[in-house]
Amino acid sequence: MTARKDVPQGTLDLLILRIIAREPLHGWGIMQRLRQLTEQVFQVTPGSLFPALQRLEESGWAEGSWDTSENNRRAKYYAITKAGRRQLAREEQHWKAITIAVARVLEGA
Amino acid sequence: MSTWWSRLKALTRRLAAGEKADRALDEEIQAYLREDIDARIRSGDSLEEARRAARAELGGVEQVKERVRDVRTGAWLDALVQDARYGVRTLLKTPDYSLAVVGSLSLGIASVIAAVAFANGITFRPFPGVRDQRELVDVRLEECARSHSGCIPMDTRHEDYLALREAATDLQGIAASTATTVAAALPHPRPLSASLVTANYFDVLGTTAAVGRTFAPEEANLDRAGVAVIAHRLWMREFEADPTVLGRAIRVADQDVVIIGVAPQRFAGVDLRIDRSGPDIWLPMPLVDRVANATAVSDDPPTGDRYFRYIGRLAQGSSFEQVRAQADPIAQHITARNGIRRPVRAAVRPVRMYPRDELAPIIALVLAVGSIVLVIACVNAANLLLARGSARQHEIAIRIAIGASRRRIIRQLLTESLLLALTAAVLAVPLVWWSLRIASGYLIVPMPLDLTVLAATVIVAGASAVACGLAPAFRITAHAPAAAFGPAQATGATRAQTRGRRAILVVQVALSLGLLAGGVQLVTALSALHRSSGTPPDRLLIASFDLKQLNVREADAETFYAQLLARVSRLPGVQAAGLAPARAVWTFHRGKGRDNSVVVWRPADGPREGTVPLGGYAAGHLIEALGLQVLQGRSFTDDDRRASRPQVAVVNRPFADQILEGQALGATLRVAARGQPYTAATEVRVVGVIEAAQEPSYVRDPPYAVPTIYLPAPLEPAYALALYLRANESAAVAPLVRDVVRQIDPRVPILQLESLAQADERIFLAENTLARATAILGLIALFLATWGLYGVVSYMVTLRSREIAVRLALGARPSTILRMVLSNAMTPAALGAAVGAAAAIVIGRVIQSEVHAPGGVNPAAIAWPAAGMIAVMLAASALPAARAGRVNLLQLLKEN
């Protein structure tokens, strides 16, 4: 079993924004999507998920509202806001630029 | 920017929601947990397995909540509010403990604030009512002793002032002033402290009148000079702050002057000193010869000059050195004119309430004493916090076990000590305000609780919170949680903790003993220096008069003094009465007044070689009133007194030793009043040598006495004399003297009426006040220290009560236990007492060398506090030990 790595600082916010950009999700749902998408490369625990959600909500990039889940339970759903989409676009651009640059350096070396 | 805005919105929303936000978070996490369990069951886990796995992955609801709280905007604020709330609850749960810490800290903080207020008051406070004080300079024309560097101001004349004003082009203006005491009729006769000033005085200081106006340029002429500006204090006291006082004429000396203005509140020119309240009245300089009795301080041959103080205001961009260079030729000119044979110079200095070198040791002493009290208070508080921490170990262990970090706990404990310190500071401010109000009655220095002082309060409170809270906080949280639940907790303290407490104890005992003993020694030193010979100071009444100001004839003055002497001698309780010029017996460090200056020539002296001793005309039974013993020969007889010119003289021991080289009795001297030529001198024969009246002195020199000569008859008409009365009780005689004077001539004001003890008290007020303040702070320190010691020692014994009970149950004898307990407490106490006593001896030696205290180190000043402290420690350890002896062992074991 390969050791899973902690999510790089700030990346978790970007990943969550990406996930809720498709549809509003509650905490557990976001957690599942994260696991699927990162193929369990990153170790995300509820202990880091909830602070991240708190940050996004306080920054005005995500908005939480209480609703009923598919299992008929009350849950807090997070939806991306307009400001969140702008932030996501910015971050994606930034991230791509970095990865391209890093990849170029690594290949060139 | 929008992010900040939304964060701010989030914060306000959450603050508004309060506990609701926390419940919502809890609910959200619970919902997550349920979804997770459902999902695990769906994938085949049993309910039990699913629950356990889900919880394990989550890692504890509270921990997750804590992490969310940490990322919130204003998380620190949340934490602070939470800590503070929790702290207040905890502190209120144990009010006796909290009160003890707050009480101790507030006394300590109050001492420091008072010290800071004092230092602030005398260093940084400007002279009230004076504009741009930094530009002001003292221009002094000085003559210096050849042998050492001491320089005293020269006496000068009005023409010197005019020359100075002409020469000092780098000054915007220069004003002259000279101080005197004048008899005034308001209309009741009353002595006023007056300042004779040039017309530009108020302009140079930049002072505008509170009511009316200050002097106009034309009032520099004698025919226009019948005007006065009065002090705000005098206006309030004598005229009930009546604004129509302007234009009213009052009689000052024999001169009618019209009040033209009232100076601003507290204005005292730039003469304000710690023991003086400043002038009551300002008069134009041309009146100087009409109203001022001579106040020259110079020892040198008589001149027509007097002491003037020159205050200048520097022009933009000018330096002290430029002004000095401009003033120097005038000093040289005066030397040539007055035949001064010593070096002279001009000196230019900034105008300050106190010269810096004079101030520094006083400020250092006061700040040091205040700080030591705070240190003792902090040590007390730290001890209490530590003791309390041991009692809270259960609670803290639980908090750590359920996920609180050590940092969080330390923060919590520090918040609690900060709360205590702030409460203490809040209590300290009124305490200081009240004590400064009392002190300001004695010290004229304004000591307001201004921003500087309040800022210092906050800083001191914060610093003391950290100082007394930090070590206990680390100590308390250093334990592994398991230890707190185990049986080890019952002994209450680790070995290191016990050692730490013992060390603190030693420091505490040493500090408070040293401080207290030092304070007591300072007070005894200062009171002990008062005269060892002659009439006791509280039994000698002195009343001074100046008839010159009333413009009476010589014969009238003579009659007045003769009647005065005759009548007061008959008063009940009066043993002897005599008259002599003011400051003819003691100079009180104010120099010899000109009135009592006699020039004396020995047979071999040339006309220019006369010396100026203290003394002069001594009427009535002066020597008996002063209680000075006749060492050789005799005192004056009635025959001596009947002569119109003096034919005999009595000298004191220093005169006999220093001037007559021991061959006093029978020596012939020529004496003349100061200002009279050699040819006018009278021959007198020395018929007696008396013991010297020692000058009281706080300075480093040993007690000394000035060479003095007394003559039974005046050399010139005597207008200004002081009455010396030896009485059983000076306080009882004082009003009778007042009545006698009123009966003889109601116009005559008594310039001063006080016992010698009161005069000493007044003149050495600053020193006395400082000594007493030190002693009071020492007492506070002793109180704090005993309080703290009692708390610590009894706590240490209480912690061992289980052990004591077990030992007793196992058959130990109570006396053995008592011995163990006592030796445990007494060892640090004895060590501390030894260190403190050593410190006190050192302090005593320093005091001895600084103020010359006879007797040196005072053993009683060390022994009493030490004995008291040891008694307290005995009680503090014996009482809980006795209690422990009665503890029911079964009960105790059950508790654990």
mmCIF file of N, CA and C in Angstrom, chain B residues 666-755:
data_model
loop_
_atom_site.group_PDB
_atom_site.id
_atom_site.type_symbol
_atom_site.label_atom_id
_atom_site.label_comp_id
_atom_site.label_asym_id
_atom_site.label_seq_id
_atom_site.Cartn_x
_atom_site.Cartn_y
_atom_site.Cartn_z
ATOM 1 N N GLY B 666 39.664 86.539 76.111
ATOM 2 C CA GLY B 666 40.496 87.708 76.305
ATOM 3 C C GLY B 666 40.983 88.333 75.022
ATOM 4 N N ALA B 667 40.760 87.666 73.867
ATOM 5 C CA ALA B 667 41.229 88.222 72.594
ATOM 6 C C ALA B 667 40.466 89.496 72.258
ATOM 7 N N THR B 668 41.134 90.418 71.583
ATOM 8 C CA THR B 668 40.481 91.663 71.178
ATOM 9 C C THR B 668 40.237 91.620 69.676
ATOM 10 N N LEU B 669 39.022 91.950 69.295
ATOM 11 C CA LEU B 669 38.653 91.923 67.875
ATOM 12 C C LEU B 669 38.074 93.271 67.490
ATOM 13 N N ARG B 670 38.179 93.591 66.187
ATOM 14 C CA ARG B 670 37.473 94.775 65.685
ATOM 15 C C ARG B 670 36.270 94.274 64.898
ATOM 16 N N VAL B 671 35.104 94.814 65.193
ATOM 17 C CA VAL B 671 33.897 94.363 64.482
ATOM 18 C C VAL B 671 33.185 95.556 63.870
ATOM 19 N N ALA B 672 32.591 95.318 62.673
ATOM 20 C CA ALA B 672 31.783 96.353 62.030
ATOM 21 C C ALA B 672 30.622 95.681 61.328
ATOM 22 N N ALA B 673 29.544 96.431 61.169
ATOM 23 C CA ALA B 673 28.428 95.900 60.393
ATOM 24 C C ALA B 673 28.886 95.787 58.955
ATOM 25 N N ARG B 674 28.338 94.829 58.232
ATOM 26 C CA ARG B 674 28.739 94.640 56.857
ATOM 27 C C ARG B 674 28.370 95.896 56.076
ATOM 28 N N GLY B 675 29.279 96.384 55.272
ATOM 29 C CA GLY B 675 29.022 97.610 54.524
ATOM 30 C C GLY B 675 29.690 98.815 55.153
ATOM 31 N N GLN B 676 30.066 98.672 56.424
ATOM 32 C CA GLN B 676 30.776 99.774 57.068
ATOM 33 C C GLN B 676 32.281 99.612 56.856
ATOM 34 N N PRO B 677 32.989 100.706 56.797
ATOM 35 C CA PRO B 677 34.436 100.591 56.561
ATOM 36 C C PRO B 677 35.187 100.150 57.812
ATOM 37 N N TYR B 678 36.423 99.772 57.610
ATOM 38 C CA TYR B 678 37.300 99.325 58.682
ATOM 39 C C TYR B 678 37.421 100.377 59.772
ATOM 40 N N THR B 679 37.437 101.618 59.336
ATOM 41 C CA THR B 679 37.639 102.713 60.297
ATOM 42 C C THR B 679 36.469 102.861 61.251
ATOM 43 N N ALA B 680 35.273 102.369 60.849
ATOM 44 C CA ALA B 680 34.100 102.487 61.710
ATOM 45 C C ALA B 680 33.994 101.331 62.701
ATOM 46 N N ALA B 681 34.947 100.428 62.664
ATOM 47 C CA ALA B 681 34.848 99.232 63.484
ATOM 48 C C ALA B 681 35.006 99.549 64.971
ATOM 49 N N THR B 682 34.391 98.681 65.788
ATOM 50 C CA THR B 682 34.434 98.827 67.240
ATOM 51 C C THR B 682 35.306 97.719 67.798
ATOM 52 N N GLU B 683 36.031 98.017 68.885
ATOM 53 C CA GLU B 683 36.826 96.978 69.516
ATOM 54 C C GLU B 683 36.019 96.236 70.560
ATOM 55 N N VAL B 684 36.062 94.906 70.528
ATOM 56 C CA VAL B 684 35.375 94.108 71.539
ATOM 57 C C VAL B 684 36.331 93.062 72.095
ATOM 58 N N ARG B 685 36.052 92.650 73.348
ATOM 59 C CA ARG B 685 36.883 91.649 73.996
ATOM 60 C C ARG B 685 36.053 90.365 74.127
ATOM 61 N N VAL B 686 36.654 89.234 73.776
ATOM 62 C CA VAL B 686 35.943 87.954 73.868
ATOM 63 C C VAL B 686 35.910 87.532 75.334
ATOM 64 N N VAL B 687 34.657 87.378 75.855
ATOM 65 C CA VAL B 687 34.533 87.018 77.275
ATOM 66 C C VAL B 687 34.033 85.589 77.460
ATOM 67 N N GLY B 688 33.595 84.952 76.377
ATOM 68 C CA GLY B 688 33.071 83.597 76.562
ATOM 69 C C GLY B 688 33.143 82.785 75.281
ATOM 70 N N VAL B 689 33.238 81.477 75.453
ATOM 71 C CA VAL B 689 33.166 80.553 74.310
ATOM 72 C C VAL B 689 32.000 79.619 74.590
ATOM 73 N N ILE B 690 31.104 79.526 73.604
ATOM 74 C CA ILE B 690 29.943 78.643 73.794
ATOM 75 C C ILE B 690 30.005 77.480 72.812
ATOM 76 N N GLU B 691 29.234 76.485 73.142
ATOM 77 C CA GLU B 691 29.064 75.315 72.288
ATOM 78 C C GLU B 691 28.414 75.771 70.976
ATOM 79 N N ALA B 692 28.711 75.073 69.880
ATOM 80 C CA ALA B 692 28.165 75.474 68.583
ATOM 81 C C ALA B 692 26.769 74.909 68.373
ATOM 82 N N ALA B 693 25.929 75.685 67.703
ATOM 83 C CA ALA B 693 24.629 75.172 67.270
ATOM 84 C C ALA B 693 24.847 74.490 65.931
ATOM 85 N N GLN B 694 24.693 73.175 65.925
ATOM 86 C CA GLN B 694 25.017 72.447 64.689
ATOM 87 C C GLN B 694 23.990 72.707 63.602
ATOM 88 N N GLU B 695 24.517 72.781 62.379
ATOM 89 C CA GLU B 695 23.628 72.893 61.231
ATOM 90 C C GLU B 695 23.034 71.516 60.960
ATOM 91 N N PRO B 696 21.724 71.437 60.776
ATOM 92 C CA PRO B 696 21.172 70.138 60.383
ATOM 93 C C PRO B 696 21.604 69.863 58.953
ATOM 94 N N SER B 697 21.934 68.642 58.660
ATOM 95 C CA SER B 697 22.473 68.379 57.332
ATOM 96 C C SER B 697 22.104 66.996 56.854
ATOM 97 N N TYR B 698 21.649 66.921 55.625
ATOM 98 C CA TYR B 698 21.394 65.625 55.017
ATOM 99 C C TYR B 698 22.485 65.291 54.024
ATOM 100 N N VAL B 699 23.375 66.208 53.842
ATOM 101 C CA VAL B 699 24.391 65.980 52.812
ATOM 102 C C VAL B 699 25.512 65.118 53.372
ATOM 103 N N ARG B 700 26.467 64.834 52.515
ATOM 104 C CA ARG B 700 27.483 63.854 52.865
ATOM 105 C C ARG B 700 28.409 64.300 53.981
ATOM 106 N N ASP B 701 28.588 65.627 54.148
ATOM 107 C CA ASP B 701 29.546 66.108 55.141
ATOM 108 C C ASP B 701 29.138 65.688 56.538
ATOM 109 N N PRO B 702 30.097 65.580 57.424
ATOM 110 C CA PRO B 702 29.750 65.376 58.828
ATOM 111 C C PRO B 702 29.068 66.628 59.349
ATOM 112 N N PRO B 703 28.364 66.533 60.472
ATOM 113 C CA PRO B 703 27.680 67.711 60.998
ATOM 114 C C PRO B 703 28.701 68.826 61.231
ATOM 115 N N TYR B 704 28.330 70.009 60.907
ATOM 116 C CA TYR B 704 29.290 71.093 61.060
ATOM 117 C C TYR B 704 28.571 72.294 61.647
ATOM 118 N N ALA B 705 29.364 73.232 62.096
ATOM 119 C CA ALA B 705 28.806 74.470 62.612
ATOM 120 C C ALA B 705 29.637 75.601 62.026
ATOM 121 N N VAL B 706 28.976 76.712 61.744
ATOM 122 C CA VAL B 706 29.648 77.851 61.147
ATOM 123 C C VAL B 706 30.244 78.692 62.283
ATOM 124 N N PRO B 707 31.457 79.242 62.111
ATOM 125 C CA PRO B 707 31.995 80.153 63.120
ATOM 126 C C PRO B 707 31.011 81.300 63.368
ATOM 127 N N THR B 708 30.737 81.570 64.627
ATOM 128 C CA THR B 708 29.696 82.538 64.973
ATOM 129 C C THR B 708 30.183 83.455 66.091
ATOM 130 N N ILE B 709 29.790 84.716 65.987
ATOM 131 C CA ILE B 709 30.111 85.667 67.057
ATOM 132 C C ILE B 709 28.830 86.373 67.473
ATOM 133 N N TYR B 710 28.638 86.545 68.775
ATOM 134 C CA TYR B 710 27.471 87.281 69.250
ATOM 135 C C TYR B 710 27.913 88.519 70.009
ATOM 136 N N LEU B 711 27.160 89.605 69.805
ATOM 137 C CA LEU B 711 27.462 90.881 70.446
ATOM 138 C C LEU B 711 26.246 91.302 71.265
ATOM 139 N N PRO B 712 26.456 91.873 72.450
ATOM 140 C CA PRO B 712 25.316 92.200 73.320
ATOM 141 C C PRO B 712 24.571 93.457 72.892
ATOM 142 N N ALA B 713 25.132 94.231 71.941
ATOM 143 C CA ALA B 713 24.457 95.444 71.485
ATOM 144 C C ALA B 713 24.599 95.524 69.966
ATOM 145 N N PRO B 714 23.671 96.232 69.293
ATOM 146 C CA PRO B 714 23.734 96.274 67.823
ATOM 147 C C PRO B 714 24.848 97.180 67.309
ATOM 148 N N LEU B 715 25.382 96.864 66.131
ATOM 149 C CA LEU B 715 26.376 97.706 65.472
ATOM 150 C C LEU B 715 25.706 98.731 64.578
ATOM 151 N N GLU B 716 24.477 98.414 64.162
ATOM 152 C CA GLU B 716 23.700 99.329 63.327
ATOM 153 C C GLU B 716 22.252 99.117 63.726
ATOM 154 N N PRO B 717 21.356 100.035 63.375
ATOM 155 C CA PRO B 717 19.956 99.849 63.771
ATOM 156 C C PRO B 717 19.448 98.471 63.341
ATOM 157 N N ALA B 718 18.815 97.778 64.273
ATOM 158 C CA ALA B 718 18.342 96.428 63.966
ATOM 159 C C ALA B 718 16.849 96.471 63.685
ATOM 160 N N TYR B 719 16.501 96.248 62.436
ATOM 161 C CA TYR B 719 15.085 96.251 62.060
ATOM 162 C C TYR B 719 14.540 94.838 61.928
ATOM 163 N N ALA B 720 15.370 93.967 61.324
ATOM 164 C CA ALA B 720 14.889 92.600 61.066
ATOM 165 C C ALA B 720 15.522 91.659 62.079
ATOM 166 N N LEU B 721 14.708 91.158 62.994
ATOM 167 C CA LEU B 721 15.219 90.256 64.020
ATOM 168 C C LEU B 721 14.285 89.063 64.158
ATOM 169 N N ALA B 722 14.841 88.009 64.744
ATOM 170 C CA ALA B 722 14.018 86.830 65.025
ATOM 171 C C ALA B 722 14.031 86.598 66.522
ATOM 172 N N LEU B 723 12.864 86.193 67.009
ATOM 173 C CA LEU B 723 12.721 85.917 68.437
ATOM 174 C C LEU B 723 12.930 84.423 68.662
ATOM 175 N N TYR B 724 13.810 84.080 69.599
ATOM 176 C CA TYR B 724 14.036 82.672 69.935
ATOM 177 C C TYR B 724 13.522 82.439 71.341
ATOM 178 N N LEU B 725 12.595 81.499 71.506
ATOM 179 C CA LEU B 725 11.939 81.266 72.788
ATOM 180 C C LEU B 725 12.120 79.822 73.192
ATOM 181 N N ARG B 726 12.659 79.611 74.396
ATOM 182 C CA ARG B 726 12.712 78.245 74.897
ATOM 183 C C ARG B 726 11.493 78.063 75.786
ATOM 184 N N ALA B 727 10.631 77.133 75.460
ATOM 185 C CA ALA B 727 9.373 76.973 76.183
ATOM 186 C C ALA B 727 9.160 75.508 76.524
ATOM 187 N N ASN B 728 8.280 75.281 77.484
ATOM 188 C CA ASN B 728 7.937 73.894 77.811
ATOM 189 C C ASN B 728 7.252 73.249 76.618
ATOM 190 N N GLU B 729 6.367 74.041 76.004
ATOM 191 C CA GLU B 729 5.621 73.512 74.876
ATOM 192 C C GLU B 729 5.459 74.634 73.855
ATOM 193 N N SER B 730 6.169 74.542 72.754
ATOM 194 C CA SER B 730 6.182 75.667 71.820
ATOM 195 C C SER B 730 4.805 75.901 71.214
ATOM 196 N N ALA B 731 4.035 74.822 70.998
ATOM 197 C CA ALA B 731 2.717 74.968 70.370
ATOM 198 C C ALA B 731 1.788 75.801 71.247
ATOM 199 N N ALA B 732 1.932 75.674 72.579
ATOM 200 C CA ALA B 732 1.051 76.412 73.484
ATOM 201 C C ALA B 732 1.435 77.886 73.534
ATOM 202 N N VAL B 733 2.725 78.157 73.348
ATOM 203 C CA VAL B 733 3.201 79.537 73.479
ATOM 204 C C VAL B 733 2.956 80.344 72.203
ATOM 205 N N ALA B 734 2.963 79.659 71.038
ATOM 206 C CA ALA B 734 2.861 80.360 69.759
ATOM 207 C C ALA B 734 1.682 81.345 69.696
ATOM 208 N N PRO B 735 0.436 80.927 70.053
ATOM 209 C CA PRO B 735 -0.670 81.898 69.975
ATOM 210 C C PRO B 735 -0.498 83.069 70.956
ATOM 211 N N LEU B 736 0.165 82.796 72.098
ATOM 212 C CA LEU B 736 0.390 83.876 73.062
ATOM 213 C C LEU B 736 1.342 84.917 72.480
ATOM 214 N N VAL B 737 2.354 84.443 71.752
ATOM 215 C CA VAL B 737 3.301 85.360 71.117
ATOM 216 C C VAL B 737 2.557 86.228 70.095
ATOM 217 N N ARG B 738 1.671 85.586 69.346
ATOM 218 C CA ARG B 738 0.881 86.315 68.361
ATOM 219 C C ARG B 738 0.079 87.437 69.045
ATOM 220 N N ASP B 739 -0.550 87.107 70.191
ATOM 221 C CA ASP B 739 -1.322 88.095 70.932
ATOM 222 C C ASP B 739 -0.434 89.252 71.387
ATOM 223 N N VAL B 740 0.743 88.903 71.915
ATOM 224 C CA VAL B 740 1.656 89.939 72.415
ATOM 225 C C VAL B 740 2.004 90.905 71.291
ATOM 226 N N VAL B 741 2.341 90.376 70.109
ATOM 227 C CA VAL B 741 2.720 91.229 68.982
ATOM 228 C C VAL B 741 1.560 92.134 68.597
ATOM 229 N N ARG B 742 0.352 91.554 68.567
ATOM 230 C CA ARG B 742 -0.821 92.345 68.199
ATOM 231 C C ARG B 742 -1.033 93.489 69.198
ATOM 232 N N GLN B 743 -0.804 93.200 70.492
ATOM 233 C CA GLN B 743 -0.986 94.243 71.508
ATOM 234 C C GLN B 743 0.039 95.356 71.362
ATOM 235 N N ILE B 744 1.278 94.984 71.015
ATOM 236 C CA ILE B 744 2.314 96.015 70.910
ATOM 237 C C ILE B 744 2.092 96.876 69.670
ATOM 238 N N ASP B 745 1.923 96.226 68.518
ATOM 239 C CA ASP B 745 1.695 96.971 67.282
ATOM 240 C C ASP B 745 0.964 96.070 66.286
ATOM 241 N N PRO B 746 -0.329 96.302 66.080
ATOM 242 C CA PRO B 746 -1.099 95.392 65.216
ATOM 243 C C PRO B 746 -0.635 95.398 63.762
ATOM 244 N N ARG B 747 0.149 96.417 63.374
ATOM 245 C CA ARG B 747 0.568 96.457 61.961
ATOM 246 C C ARG B 747 1.680 95.468 61.664
ATOM 247 N N VAL B 748 2.358 95.030 62.713
ATOM 248 C CA VAL B 748 3.570 94.229 62.470
ATOM 249 C C VAL B 748 3.203 92.788 62.126
ATOM 250 N N PRO B 749 3.561 92.314 60.930
ATOM 251 C CA PRO B 749 3.303 90.919 60.609
ATOM 252 C C PRO B 749 4.414 90.018 61.158
ATOM 253 N N ILE B 750 4.022 88.829 61.579
ATOM 254 C CA ILE B 750 5.029 87.847 61.981
ATOM 255 C C ILE B 750 5.375 87.067 60.715
ATOM 256 N N LEU B 751 6.599 87.215 60.242
ATOM 257 C CA LEU B 751 6.952 86.602 58.957
ATOM 258 C C LEU B 751 6.967 85.086 59.062
ATOM 259 N N GLN B 752 7.438 84.576 60.193
ATOM 260 C CA GLN B 752 7.427 83.138 60.394
ATOM 261 C C GLN B 752 7.224 82.894 61.867
ATOM 262 N N LEU B 753 6.388 81.932 62.203
ATOM 263 C CA LEU B 753 6.197 81.580 63.604
ATOM 264 C C LEU B 753 6.129 80.066 63.653
ATOM 265 N N GLU B 754 7.216 79.451 64.062
ATOM 266 C CA GLU B 754 7.239 77.992 64.070
ATOM 267 C C GLU B 754 8.324 77.503 65.020
ATOM 268 N N SER B 755 8.183 76.269 65.436
ATOM 269 C CA SER B 755 9.225 75.684 66.271
ATOM 270 C C SER B 755 10.376 75.276 65.359
#
